[in-house]
């Protein structure tokens, strides 16, 4: 079936924006190209690396394989919806404190996936964190620091 152009209202980071694009356009492209939200990264484009993760209705989702049509009437949060450079979200601050970055390309996915986990389970076990992040790839091998950062963020969750 061929896709059709649609005009929809998207709620992203608490703001509603009208977008016109083909119904099957990946949400990632809309976020980056139309809304200039470049927190979510293009990695594999196949739903396999996690670099493009956003939170949709409280659940971590891979925006590179999430069609625009499916994002209507959902609450979308991107990295930009967490904290700012001046006031980082506690999960972002924990990543800074643990120096959990080398190139940083995977961090959007790690942080958004961790945020969704901590919203669901404020005090996850190390095993739960490992399981949650197991499908988020880091080519730099920063896994130990990332794990420490999520554990630190969990300790700081009120
Ligand atoms: S870019 Fe979306 S999962 Fe890799
Ligand atoms: S820090 Fe480079 S991919 Fe994870």
mmCIF file of C-alpha atoms and ligand atoms in Angstrom:
data_model
loop_
_atom_site.group_PDB
_atom_site.id
_atom_site.type_symbol
_atom_site.label_atom_id
_atom_site.label_comp_id
_atom_site.label_asym_id
_atom_site.label_seq_id
_atom_site.Cartn_x
_atom_site.Cartn_y
_atom_site.Cartn_z
ATOM 1 C CA UNK A 1 0.000 0.000 0.000
ATOM 2 C CA UNK A 2 1.339 3.433 -0.849
ATOM 3 C CA UNK A 3 1.719 6.044 1.845
ATOM 4 C CA UNK A 4 -0.225 9.293 1.741
ATOM 5 C CA UNK A 5 0.691 12.785 2.763
ATOM 6 C CA UNK A 6 -0.952 13.778 6.042
ATOM 7 C CA UNK A 7 -1.100 16.935 8.139
ATOM 8 C CA UNK A 8 -1.105 16.187 11.839
ATOM 9 C CA UNK A 9 -0.605 17.870 15.186
ATOM 10 C CA UNK A 10 2.279 16.384 17.164
ATOM 11 C CA UNK A 11 2.781 16.910 20.885
ATOM 12 C CA UNK A 12 6.486 17.008 21.546
ATOM 13 C CA UNK A 13 7.987 18.118 24.852
ATOM 14 C CA UNK A 14 4.663 19.633 25.851
ATOM 15 C CA UNK A 15 4.322 21.736 22.715
ATOM 16 C CA UNK A 16 1.964 21.051 19.841
ATOM 17 C CA UNK A 17 3.256 21.519 16.300
ATOM 18 C CA UNK A 18 1.538 20.902 12.982
ATOM 19 C CA UNK A 19 3.509 18.785 10.537
ATOM 20 C CA UNK A 20 2.823 17.753 6.939
ATOM 21 C CA UNK A 21 4.617 14.683 5.603
ATOM 22 C CA UNK A 22 4.050 11.194 4.268
ATOM 23 C CA UNK A 23 2.246 9.037 6.827
ATOM 24 C CA UNK A 24 5.076 6.503 6.999
ATOM 25 C CA UNK A 25 7.853 9.060 7.464
ATOM 26 C CA UNK A 26 9.992 7.955 10.406
ATOM 27 C CA UNK A 27 9.317 10.120 13.449
ATOM 28 C CA UNK A 28 13.085 10.591 13.802
ATOM 29 C CA UNK A 29 13.242 12.517 10.529
ATOM 30 C CA UNK A 30 10.325 14.727 11.553
ATOM 31 C CA UNK A 31 11.954 15.496 14.898
ATOM 32 C CA UNK A 32 15.355 16.275 13.440
ATOM 33 C CA UNK A 33 14.460 17.909 10.122
ATOM 34 C CA UNK A 34 11.136 19.611 10.794
ATOM 35 C CA UNK A 35 11.329 20.371 14.515
ATOM 36 C CA UNK A 36 15.113 20.832 14.758
ATOM 37 C CA UNK A 37 15.285 18.477 17.718
ATOM 38 C CA UNK A 38 18.664 16.840 17.212
ATOM 39 C CA UNK A 39 18.922 15.020 20.536
ATOM 40 C CA UNK A 40 17.680 11.794 18.945
ATOM 41 C CA UNK A 41 20.417 10.463 16.664
ATOM 42 C CA UNK A 42 20.358 8.530 13.410
ATOM 43 C CA UNK A 43 22.395 5.393 13.947
ATOM 44 C CA UNK A 44 21.282 2.240 12.163
ATOM 45 C CA UNK A 45 17.877 3.415 10.943
ATOM 46 C CA UNK A 46 16.652 -0.133 11.501
ATOM 47 C CA UNK A 47 15.495 -0.115 15.122
ATOM 48 C CA UNK A 48 18.582 -1.997 16.264
ATOM 49 C CA UNK A 49 20.971 0.431 17.982
ATOM 50 C CA UNK A 50 18.816 2.700 20.152
ATOM 51 C CA UNK A 51 20.508 5.986 19.183
ATOM 52 C CA UNK A 52 17.166 7.477 18.085
ATOM 53 C CA UNK A 53 15.228 6.661 21.267
ATOM 54 C CA UNK A 54 12.463 8.972 22.432
ATOM 55 C CA UNK A 55 9.788 8.415 25.067
ATOM 56 C CA UNK A 56 6.261 7.980 23.743
ATOM 57 C CA UNK A 57 3.470 7.820 26.321
ATOM 58 C CA UNK A 58 6.055 6.895 28.947
ATOM 59 C CA UNK A 59 7.687 4.097 26.970
ATOM 60 C CA UNK A 60 11.115 4.207 25.299
ATOM 61 C CA UNK A 61 10.596 3.928 21.548
ATOM 62 C CA UNK A 62 12.862 3.846 18.504
ATOM 63 C CA UNK A 63 11.874 6.831 16.453
ATOM 64 C CA UNK A 64 13.711 5.667 13.308
ATOM 65 C CA UNK A 65 11.102 2.955 12.805
ATOM 66 C CA UNK A 66 8.127 4.761 14.337
ATOM 67 C CA UNK A 67 5.859 6.184 11.607
ATOM 68 C CA UNK A 68 4.550 9.716 11.808
ATOM 69 C CA UNK A 69 0.959 8.446 11.600
ATOM 70 C CA UNK A 70 1.480 6.425 14.777
ATOM 71 C CA UNK A 71 2.667 9.444 16.734
ATOM 72 C CA UNK A 72 -0.630 11.321 16.573
ATOM 73 C CA UNK A 73 -2.399 11.799 19.917
ATOM 74 C CA UNK A 74 0.675 10.558 21.808
ATOM 75 C CA UNK A 75 2.916 12.438 24.212
ATOM 76 C CA UNK A 76 6.437 12.482 22.822
ATOM 77 C CA UNK A 77 9.466 13.443 24.889
ATOM 78 C CA UNK A 78 12.899 13.935 23.379
ATOM 79 C CA UNK A 79 16.213 14.600 25.062
ATOM 80 C CA UNK A 80 15.464 18.313 24.741
ATOM 81 C CA UNK A 81 12.433 17.772 26.987
ATOM 82 C CA UNK A 82 14.548 16.579 29.915
ATOM 83 C CA UNK A 83 16.984 19.235 31.067
ATOM 84 C CA UNK A 84 19.050 22.101 29.784
ATOM 85 C CA UNK A 85 22.783 22.715 29.738
ATOM 86 C CA UNK A 86 22.331 25.002 32.732
ATOM 87 C CA UNK A 87 19.908 22.696 34.514
ATOM 88 C CA UNK A 88 20.462 19.084 33.466
ATOM 89 C CA UNK A 89 17.918 16.429 34.374
ATOM 90 C CA UNK A 90 19.197 14.189 37.227
ATOM 91 C CA UNK A 91 19.824 11.353 34.754
ATOM 92 C CA UNK A 92 21.859 13.697 32.552
ATOM 93 C CA UNK A 93 23.755 14.979 35.602
ATOM 94 C CA UNK A 94 24.560 11.412 36.633
ATOM 95 C CA UNK A 95 26.031 10.725 33.172
ATOM 96 C CA UNK A 96 28.139 13.871 33.511
ATOM 97 C CA UNK A 97 29.277 12.935 37.021
ATOM 98 C CA UNK A 98 30.281 9.423 35.943
ATOM 99 C CA UNK A 99 31.929 10.725 32.751
ATOM 100 C CA UNK A 100 29.860 8.175 30.872
ATOM 101 C CA UNK A 101 30.690 9.381 27.377
ATOM 102 C CA UNK A 102 33.381 8.949 24.811
ATOM 103 C CA UNK A 103 32.063 9.999 21.426
ATOM 104 C CA UNK A 104 28.613 10.478 22.976
ATOM 105 C CA UNK A 105 26.644 9.220 19.989
ATOM 106 C CA UNK A 106 24.781 6.557 21.959
ATOM 107 C CA UNK A 107 24.013 8.772 24.936
ATOM 108 C CA UNK A 108 20.646 10.064 23.767
ATOM 109 C CA UNK A 109 19.407 6.487 23.629
ATOM 110 C CA UNK A 110 21.044 5.492 26.898
ATOM 111 C CA UNK A 111 19.651 8.492 28.765
ATOM 112 C CA UNK A 112 16.128 8.261 27.324
ATOM 113 C CA UNK A 113 15.960 4.514 27.939
ATOM 114 C CA UNK A 114 17.238 4.987 31.492
ATOM 115 C CA UNK A 115 14.752 7.803 32.111
ATOM 116 C CA UNK A 116 11.834 5.618 30.994
ATOM 117 C CA UNK A 117 13.100 2.798 33.218
ATOM 118 C CA UNK A 118 13.487 5.032 36.279
ATOM 119 C CA UNK A 119 10.034 6.515 35.762
ATOM 120 C CA UNK A 120 8.658 2.980 35.813
ATOM 121 C CA UNK A 121 10.971 1.482 38.441
ATOM 122 C CA UNK A 122 12.610 4.197 40.578
ATOM 123 C CA UNK A 123 15.062 1.795 42.229
ATOM 124 C CA UNK A 124 15.953 -0.837 39.649
ATOM 125 C CA UNK A 125 18.477 -3.567 40.353
ATOM 126 C CA UNK A 126 21.715 -3.667 38.403
ATOM 127 C CA UNK A 127 20.300 -6.636 36.497
ATOM 128 C CA UNK A 128 17.185 -4.681 35.552
ATOM 129 C CA UNK A 129 19.333 -1.804 34.286
ATOM 130 C CA UNK A 130 21.543 -4.156 32.288
ATOM 131 C CA UNK A 131 18.494 -5.829 30.760
ATOM 132 C CA UNK A 132 16.870 -2.514 29.895
ATOM 133 C CA UNK A 133 19.985 -1.165 28.189
ATOM 134 C CA UNK A 134 21.067 -4.445 26.611
ATOM 135 C CA UNK A 135 19.716 -3.479 23.182
ATOM 136 C CA UNK A 136 21.298 -0.012 23.226
ATOM 137 C CA UNK A 137 24.617 -0.229 21.464
ATOM 138 C CA UNK A 138 27.748 1.731 22.426
ATOM 139 C CA UNK A 139 30.566 1.324 19.960
ATOM 140 C CA UNK A 140 33.003 3.052 22.332
ATOM 141 C CA UNK A 141 32.644 0.443 25.082
ATOM 142 C CA UNK A 142 31.546 2.892 27.762
ATOM 143 C CA UNK A 143 29.154 0.358 29.266
ATOM 144 C CA UNK A 144 30.619 0.287 32.767
ATOM 145 C CA UNK A 145 30.432 4.077 33.165
ATOM 146 C CA UNK A 146 26.903 4.117 31.702
ATOM 147 C CA UNK A 147 25.802 1.458 34.183
ATOM 148 C CA UNK A 148 27.334 3.460 37.033
ATOM 149 C CA UNK A 149 25.548 6.588 35.823
ATOM 150 C CA UNK A 150 22.146 4.913 35.827
ATOM 151 C CA UNK A 151 22.794 3.445 39.291
ATOM 152 C CA UNK A 152 23.779 6.932 40.483
ATOM 153 C CA UNK A 153 20.630 8.440 38.970
ATOM 154 C CA UNK A 154 18.547 5.747 40.674
ATOM 155 C CA UNK A 155 20.104 6.561 44.054
ATOM 156 C CA UNK A 156 19.252 10.215 43.536
ATOM 157 C CA UNK A 157 15.633 9.518 42.643
ATOM 158 C CA UNK A 158 13.512 10.750 45.553
HETATM 159 S S1 LIG B 1 18.819 4.671 14.643
HETATM 160 FE FE1 LIG B 1 16.997 3.938 15.503
HETATM 161 S S2 LIG B 1 17.533 2.091 16.474
HETATM 162 FE FE2 LIG B 1 19.346 2.709 15.416
HETATM 163 S S1 LIG B 2 30.089 6.781 23.842
HETATM 164 FE FE1 LIG B 2 30.485 6.449 21.710
HETATM 165 S S2 LIG B 2 28.902 5.139 21.076
HETATM 166 FE FE2 LIG B 2 28.675 5.234 23.210
#
